[in-house]
Amino acid sequence: MNKDVKLRILLVHASAAELFNWTGRGVERSHVYPANHEGHAALAQTLQDDARTPFFILVDCIEEDFRHDSIAHVGGSDRRELLKRKLKLQFRNTPYRLATIIGREKSGRRDDNVLFSALSNPELLDPWTDTLLRCQVPVKGITTPAYLMEAYAAKHKRHEEHLILISIEPTTGIRQTYLKNGKVMLSRLAPWVQEEAVSANRLTEQVVPTRKYLERIKLVPFDKPVKVLVFSSGLTDFSDGFSDTDELQYEIVEMAAQSALLEAMTDALKKRRMRNLYAPFALRRYFHINQVRMGLFLLSASTLLTTAALVTPKFLNIVDSTDRTISFRIQERPLLQDYERLRLGFPETPIASNTMAVVVETYDAIQNQTLNPAQAMASISSAMRGISDIRLIGFDWSVRMSEERETAAEQQLLAGARISPQAFLAQAIIDQQTALNVIVEGRVENITSYQSAQDQVINFIDALSNEHGFTVNPLQLPLDSSPTANVTMRLDGSTINPPFRLELMQELQP
């Protein structure tokens, strides 16, 4: 173990992974591992010598997606749950995802603008993270070049409203990162032939379509210029020169190193601006255990120092000093017990780790699909506020497959698959693709107009859909417009109690 190494950085790209050591003064490349079984085994061999030094993972790949959307402006736990649900809908197939509030709309309902980003190809990263977990390495987090460029712009006080940073990396290609008021909005990576130096014309051909795309998604107004910051190194040849226009204004930044990414990473490490973006809690568990262990160690040391400080001035009063020492040790005991429970939480298992992971994930998936009728009733009750004449007389709820899963099941049956409906539903529960299905029966009481009854039911449907996330299918309404419907009128002005039936469906969140 090299005591000078404070942090290790694993730079992952499509063809290989590079290991760097951060000593507090600079970044040094240590190893390069090919993206195959031999490379993963070589990384594991390296970790046998030192598995205690924390790791940070930097992913430089094409498959980093950025999507923009808006949500209702709410606060506290409601915002967290809404962001969690929307993020799950945006990126279902990867655990490496992030939702960030980037502002509010200036008119209308003034909804929150949200940037959803994710590493959409987990197969690229999983073999490396699995190796780190098997070796019990403390992983601090995962970040990407786009967010390192954001930190670089902040350090160098690049506060332009619209800014594109272009870097040419020898192992990956040409990366364009768009910042709006200093915040990442979009990043793209394009491959290039490494035998050729990148010219100004080549970069212009890359930037112009990016500018048009930003206009199309309404991030950049048509009449606003975009500042383009180009990092120049030994990989570039700008002898043909850039031509400024009303839309694009170029600036060249000369660099001593060949990699703008490594320079931005070094700046972020010096300023401690490398923060976790995409690493889930499960990947960081050994880092958290180390944090708890360190906290317990410091608390124990503090306890012992405090005890010594209290004993020394009262050396002659031995009995009193002994009582204080015992008191501190009693306070220390539950903390050590907590540490022991944490340590025993990761025992050696008699089965393979991947098999244990499947068992735990399947158990969690089944637990996550457990229905709580109180929650559904609370949502339906909340939707009835302000609708005084509606009375509910019956409920029937069940778990069913989500619409996407039902469509897939129907296609399999049409193809000749011999699978029972119960087997389809069981697999959907394991895959966490189920939905809560509720049939609600009710009537509108003490009302003299079918149209008024219809309006109240429609308001009830809107509240269920917009405020509580239900998909509502009306099975029967007070005004039934079907060819076989019968409508009865009262001409004496007396009240009517028309019935209605609704089908509510809401996908269960894992």
mmCIF file of N, CA and C in Angstrom, residues 288-351:
data_model
loop_
_atom_site.group_PDB
_atom_site.id
_atom_site.type_symbol
_atom_site.label_atom_id
_atom_site.label_comp_id
_atom_site.label_asym_id
_atom_site.label_seq_id
_atom_site.Cartn_x
_atom_site.Cartn_y
_atom_site.Cartn_z
ATOM 1 N N HIS A 288 -19.346 3.834 2.973
ATOM 2 C CA HIS A 288 -20.132 4.240 4.144
ATOM 3 C C HIS A 288 -19.693 3.473 5.399
ATOM 4 N N ILE A 289 -19.374 2.198 5.223
ATOM 5 C CA ILE A 289 -18.891 1.424 6.375
ATOM 6 C C ILE A 289 -17.584 2.014 6.896
ATOM 7 N N ASN A 290 -16.692 2.409 5.995
ATOM 8 C CA ASN A 290 -15.439 3.049 6.423
ATOM 9 C C ASN A 290 -15.709 4.356 7.157
ATOM 10 N N GLN A 291 -16.716 5.104 6.673
ATOM 11 C CA GLN A 291 -17.055 6.358 7.343
ATOM 12 C C GLN A 291 -17.555 6.103 8.764
ATOM 13 N N VAL A 292 -18.396 5.074 8.905
ATOM 14 C CA VAL A 292 -18.898 4.729 10.242
ATOM 15 C C VAL A 292 -17.752 4.265 11.129
ATOM 16 N N ARG A 293 -16.863 3.433 10.551
ATOM 17 C CA ARG A 293 -15.716 2.942 11.328
ATOM 18 C C ARG A 293 -14.846 4.113 11.791
ATOM 19 N N MET A 294 -14.601 5.066 10.905
ATOM 20 C CA MET A 294 -13.786 6.214 11.275
ATOM 21 C C MET A 294 -14.479 7.058 12.341
ATOM 22 N N GLY A 295 -15.810 7.214 12.184
ATOM 23 C CA GLY A 295 -16.539 7.974 13.194
ATOM 24 C C GLY A 295 -16.477 7.327 14.561
ATOM 25 N N LEU A 296 -16.619 5.995 14.576
ATOM 26 C CA LEU A 296 -16.530 5.291 15.852
ATOM 27 C C LEU A 296 -15.132 5.395 16.448
ATOM 28 N N PHE A 297 -14.120 5.311 15.589
ATOM 29 C CA PHE A 297 -12.743 5.430 16.076
ATOM 30 C C PHE A 297 -12.499 6.813 16.687
ATOM 31 N N LEU A 298 -12.945 7.862 15.985
ATOM 32 C CA LEU A 298 -12.735 9.213 16.498
ATOM 33 C C LEU A 298 -13.514 9.442 17.781
ATOM 34 N N LEU A 299 -14.731 8.894 17.831
ATOM 35 C CA LEU A 299 -15.529 9.049 19.043
ATOM 36 C C LEU A 299 -14.865 8.328 20.214
ATOM 37 N N SER A 300 -14.339 7.125 19.946
ATOM 38 C CA SER A 300 -13.663 6.388 21.009
ATOM 39 C C SER A 300 -12.412 7.134 21.483
ATOM 40 N N ALA A 301 -11.640 7.662 20.511
ATOM 41 C CA ALA A 301 -10.453 8.419 20.878
ATOM 42 C C ALA A 301 -10.820 9.654 21.680
ATOM 43 N N SER A 302 -11.899 10.320 21.244
ATOM 44 C CA SER A 302 -12.342 11.499 21.979
ATOM 45 C C SER A 302 -12.771 11.137 23.399
ATOM 46 N N THR A 303 -13.429 9.985 23.505
ATOM 47 C CA THR A 303 -13.857 9.530 24.831
ATOM 48 C C THR A 303 -12.666 9.281 25.752
ATOM 49 N N LEU A 304 -11.654 8.606 25.201
ATOM 50 C CA LEU A 304 -10.471 8.315 26.020
ATOM 51 C C LEU A 304 -9.718 9.590 26.394
ATOM 52 N N LEU A 305 -9.609 10.537 25.452
ATOM 53 C CA LEU A 305 -8.922 11.793 25.752
ATOM 54 C C LEU A 305 -9.676 12.600 26.797
ATOM 55 N N THR A 306 -10.981 12.596 26.672
ATOM 56 C CA THR A 306 -11.790 13.319 27.653
ATOM 57 C C THR A 306 -11.644 12.709 29.032
ATOM 58 N N THR A 307 -11.601 11.369 29.062
ATOM 59 C CA THR A 307 -11.425 10.676 30.339
ATOM 60 C C THR A 307 -10.078 11.045 30.977
ATOM 61 N N ALA A 308 -9.017 11.032 30.138
ATOM 62 C CA ALA A 308 -7.691 11.381 30.661
ATOM 63 C C ALA A 308 -7.652 12.807 31.179
ATOM 64 N N ALA A 309 -8.313 13.719 30.428
ATOM 65 C CA ALA A 309 -8.329 15.124 30.851
ATOM 66 C C ALA A 309 -9.057 15.309 32.174
ATOM 67 N N LEU A 310 -10.066 14.495 32.387
ATOM 68 C CA LEU A 310 -10.822 14.619 33.635
ATOM 69 C C LEU A 310 -10.083 13.973 34.825
ATOM 70 N N VAL A 311 -9.308 12.907 34.506
ATOM 71 C CA VAL A 311 -8.627 12.197 35.587
ATOM 72 C C VAL A 311 -7.414 12.965 36.096
ATOM 73 N N THR A 312 -6.640 13.581 35.174
ATOM 74 C CA THR A 312 -5.368 14.222 35.543
ATOM 75 C C THR A 312 -5.519 15.298 36.611
ATOM 76 N N PRO A 313 -6.458 16.265 36.484
ATOM 77 C CA PRO A 313 -6.545 17.311 37.515
ATOM 78 C C PRO A 313 -7.017 16.789 38.868
ATOM 79 N N LYS A 314 -7.590 15.592 38.871
ATOM 80 C CA LYS A 314 -8.144 15.072 40.119
ATOM 81 C C LYS A 314 -7.455 13.752 40.472
ATOM 82 N N PHE A 315 -6.159 13.771 40.362
ATOM 83 C CA PHE A 315 -5.406 12.543 40.581
ATOM 84 C C PHE A 315 -5.615 12.017 42.000
ATOM 85 N N LEU A 316 -5.715 12.911 42.987
ATOM 86 C CA LEU A 316 -5.844 12.478 44.374
ATOM 87 C C LEU A 316 -7.207 11.860 44.652
ATOM 88 N N ASN A 317 -8.187 12.225 43.843
ATOM 89 C CA ASN A 317 -9.532 11.683 44.059
ATOM 90 C C ASN A 317 -9.709 10.459 43.156
ATOM 91 N N ILE A 318 -9.117 9.327 43.547
ATOM 92 C CA ILE A 318 -9.088 8.135 42.703
ATOM 93 C C ILE A 318 -10.485 7.561 42.487
ATOM 94 N N VAL A 319 -11.279 7.560 43.481
ATOM 95 C CA VAL A 319 -12.609 6.945 43.363
ATOM 96 C C VAL A 319 -13.464 7.690 42.353
ATOM 97 N N ASP A 320 -13.433 9.015 42.425
ATOM 98 C CA ASP A 320 -14.230 9.812 41.494
ATOM 99 C C ASP A 320 -13.754 9.630 40.065
ATOM 100 N N SER A 321 -12.412 9.576 39.899
ATOM 101 C CA SER A 321 -11.864 9.385 38.552
ATOM 102 C C SER A 321 -12.271 8.034 37.979
ATOM 103 N N THR A 322 -12.284 7.011 38.796
ATOM 104 C CA THR A 322 -12.673 5.675 38.338
ATOM 105 C C THR A 322 -14.122 5.651 37.884
ATOM 106 N N ASP A 323 -14.993 6.316 38.633
ATOM 107 C CA ASP A 323 -16.409 6.377 38.262
ATOM 108 C C ASP A 323 -16.600 7.047 36.902
ATOM 109 N N ARG A 324 -15.853 8.113 36.651
ATOM 110 C CA ARG A 324 -15.985 8.804 35.369
ATOM 111 C C ARG A 324 -15.505 7.928 34.208
ATOM 112 N N THR A 325 -14.422 7.203 34.440
ATOM 113 C CA THR A 325 -13.912 6.320 33.384
ATOM 114 C C THR A 325 -14.930 5.240 33.038
ATOM 115 N N ILE A 326 -15.540 4.655 34.063
ATOM 116 C CA ILE A 326 -16.555 3.615 33.835
ATOM 117 C C ILE A 326 -17.745 4.204 33.067
ATOM 118 N N SER A 327 -18.124 5.420 33.405
ATOM 119 C CA SER A 327 -19.246 6.067 32.726
ATOM 120 C C SER A 327 -18.977 6.238 31.234
ATOM 121 N N PHE A 328 -17.787 6.679 30.916
ATOM 122 C CA PHE A 328 -17.458 6.863 29.502
ATOM 123 C C PHE A 328 -17.404 5.532 28.761
ATOM 124 N N ARG A 329 -16.904 4.494 29.441
ATOM 125 C CA ARG A 329 -16.850 3.192 28.783
ATOM 126 C C ARG A 329 -18.253 2.631 28.537
ATOM 127 N N ILE A 330 -19.158 2.916 29.458
ATOM 128 C CA ILE A 330 -20.550 2.472 29.258
ATOM 129 C C ILE A 330 -21.135 3.168 28.022
ATOM 130 N N GLN A 331 -20.827 4.453 27.860
ATOM 131 C CA GLN A 331 -21.318 5.177 26.678
ATOM 132 C C GLN A 331 -20.674 4.649 25.397
ATOM 133 N N GLU A 332 -19.461 4.154 25.522
ATOM 134 C CA GLU A 332 -18.741 3.662 24.352
ATOM 135 C C GLU A 332 -19.275 2.305 23.889
ATOM 136 N N ARG A 333 -19.786 1.490 24.830
ATOM 137 C CA ARG A 333 -20.165 0.117 24.518
ATOM 138 C C ARG A 333 -21.238 0.005 23.421
ATOM 139 N N PRO A 334 -22.357 0.760 23.474
ATOM 140 C CA PRO A 334 -23.351 0.618 22.386
ATOM 141 C C PRO A 334 -22.810 1.046 21.024
ATOM 142 N N LEU A 335 -21.887 1.994 21.016
ATOM 143 C CA LEU A 335 -21.293 2.389 19.733
ATOM 144 C C LEU A 335 -20.464 1.253 19.152
ATOM 145 N N LEU A 336 -19.697 0.581 19.994
ATOM 146 C CA LEU A 336 -18.918 -0.559 19.517
ATOM 147 C C LEU A 336 -19.815 -1.711 19.090
ATOM 148 N N GLN A 337 -20.940 -1.874 19.790
ATOM 149 C CA GLN A 337 -21.897 -2.907 19.387
ATOM 150 C C GLN A 337 -22.496 -2.601 18.020
ATOM 151 N N ASP A 338 -22.793 -1.305 17.797
ATOM 152 C CA ASP A 338 -23.296 -0.907 16.474
ATOM 153 C C ASP A 338 -22.278 -1.212 15.393
ATOM 154 N N TYR A 339 -21.015 -0.937 15.684
ATOM 155 C CA TYR A 339 -19.960 -1.233 14.708
ATOM 156 C C TYR A 339 -19.878 -2.739 14.436
ATOM 157 N N GLU A 340 -20.001 -3.542 15.485
ATOM 158 C CA GLU A 340 -19.914 -4.996 15.322
ATOM 159 C C GLU A 340 -21.066 -5.513 14.472
ATOM 160 N N ARG A 341 -22.283 -4.918 14.692
ATOM 161 C CA ARG A 341 -23.425 -5.333 13.868
ATOM 162 C C ARG A 341 -23.203 -4.987 12.404
ATOM 163 N N LEU A 342 -22.639 -3.831 12.155
ATOM 164 C CA LEU A 342 -22.349 -3.448 10.772
ATOM 165 C C LEU A 342 -21.319 -4.400 10.156
ATOM 166 N N ARG A 343 -20.291 -4.727 10.939
ATOM 167 C CA ARG A 343 -19.263 -5.616 10.402
ATOM 168 C C ARG A 343 -19.820 -6.994 10.096
ATOM 169 N N LEU A 344 -20.685 -7.499 10.978
ATOM 170 C CA LEU A 344 -21.265 -8.821 10.769
ATOM 171 C C LEU A 344 -22.330 -8.820 9.683
ATOM 172 N N GLY A 345 -22.726 -7.634 9.233
ATOM 173 C CA GLY A 345 -23.721 -7.545 8.176
ATOM 174 C C GLY A 345 -23.206 -7.977 6.817
ATOM 175 N N PHE A 346 -21.885 -8.174 6.694
ATOM 176 C CA PHE A 346 -21.310 -8.592 5.432
ATOM 177 C C PHE A 346 -20.503 -9.879 5.635
ATOM 178 N N PRO A 347 -21.159 -10.999 5.994
ATOM 179 C CA PRO A 347 -20.419 -12.236 6.270
ATOM 180 C C PRO A 347 -20.066 -12.975 4.980
ATOM 181 N N GLU A 348 -19.205 -13.967 5.141
ATOM 182 C CA GLU A 348 -18.936 -14.869 4.032
ATOM 183 C C GLU A 348 -20.166 -15.744 3.826
ATOM 184 N N THR A 349 -20.626 -15.870 2.596
ATOM 185 C CA THR A 349 -21.835 -16.626 2.311
ATOM 186 C C THR A 349 -21.483 -17.974 1.706
ATOM 187 N N PRO A 350 -22.310 -19.001 1.954
ATOM 188 C CA PRO A 350 -22.017 -20.337 1.418
ATOM 189 C C PRO A 350 -22.353 -20.473 -0.051
ATOM 190 N N ILE A 351 -22.910 -19.446 -0.667
ATOM 191 C CA ILE A 351 -23.242 -19.507 -2.086
ATOM 192 C C ILE A 351 -22.544 -18.366 -2.789
#
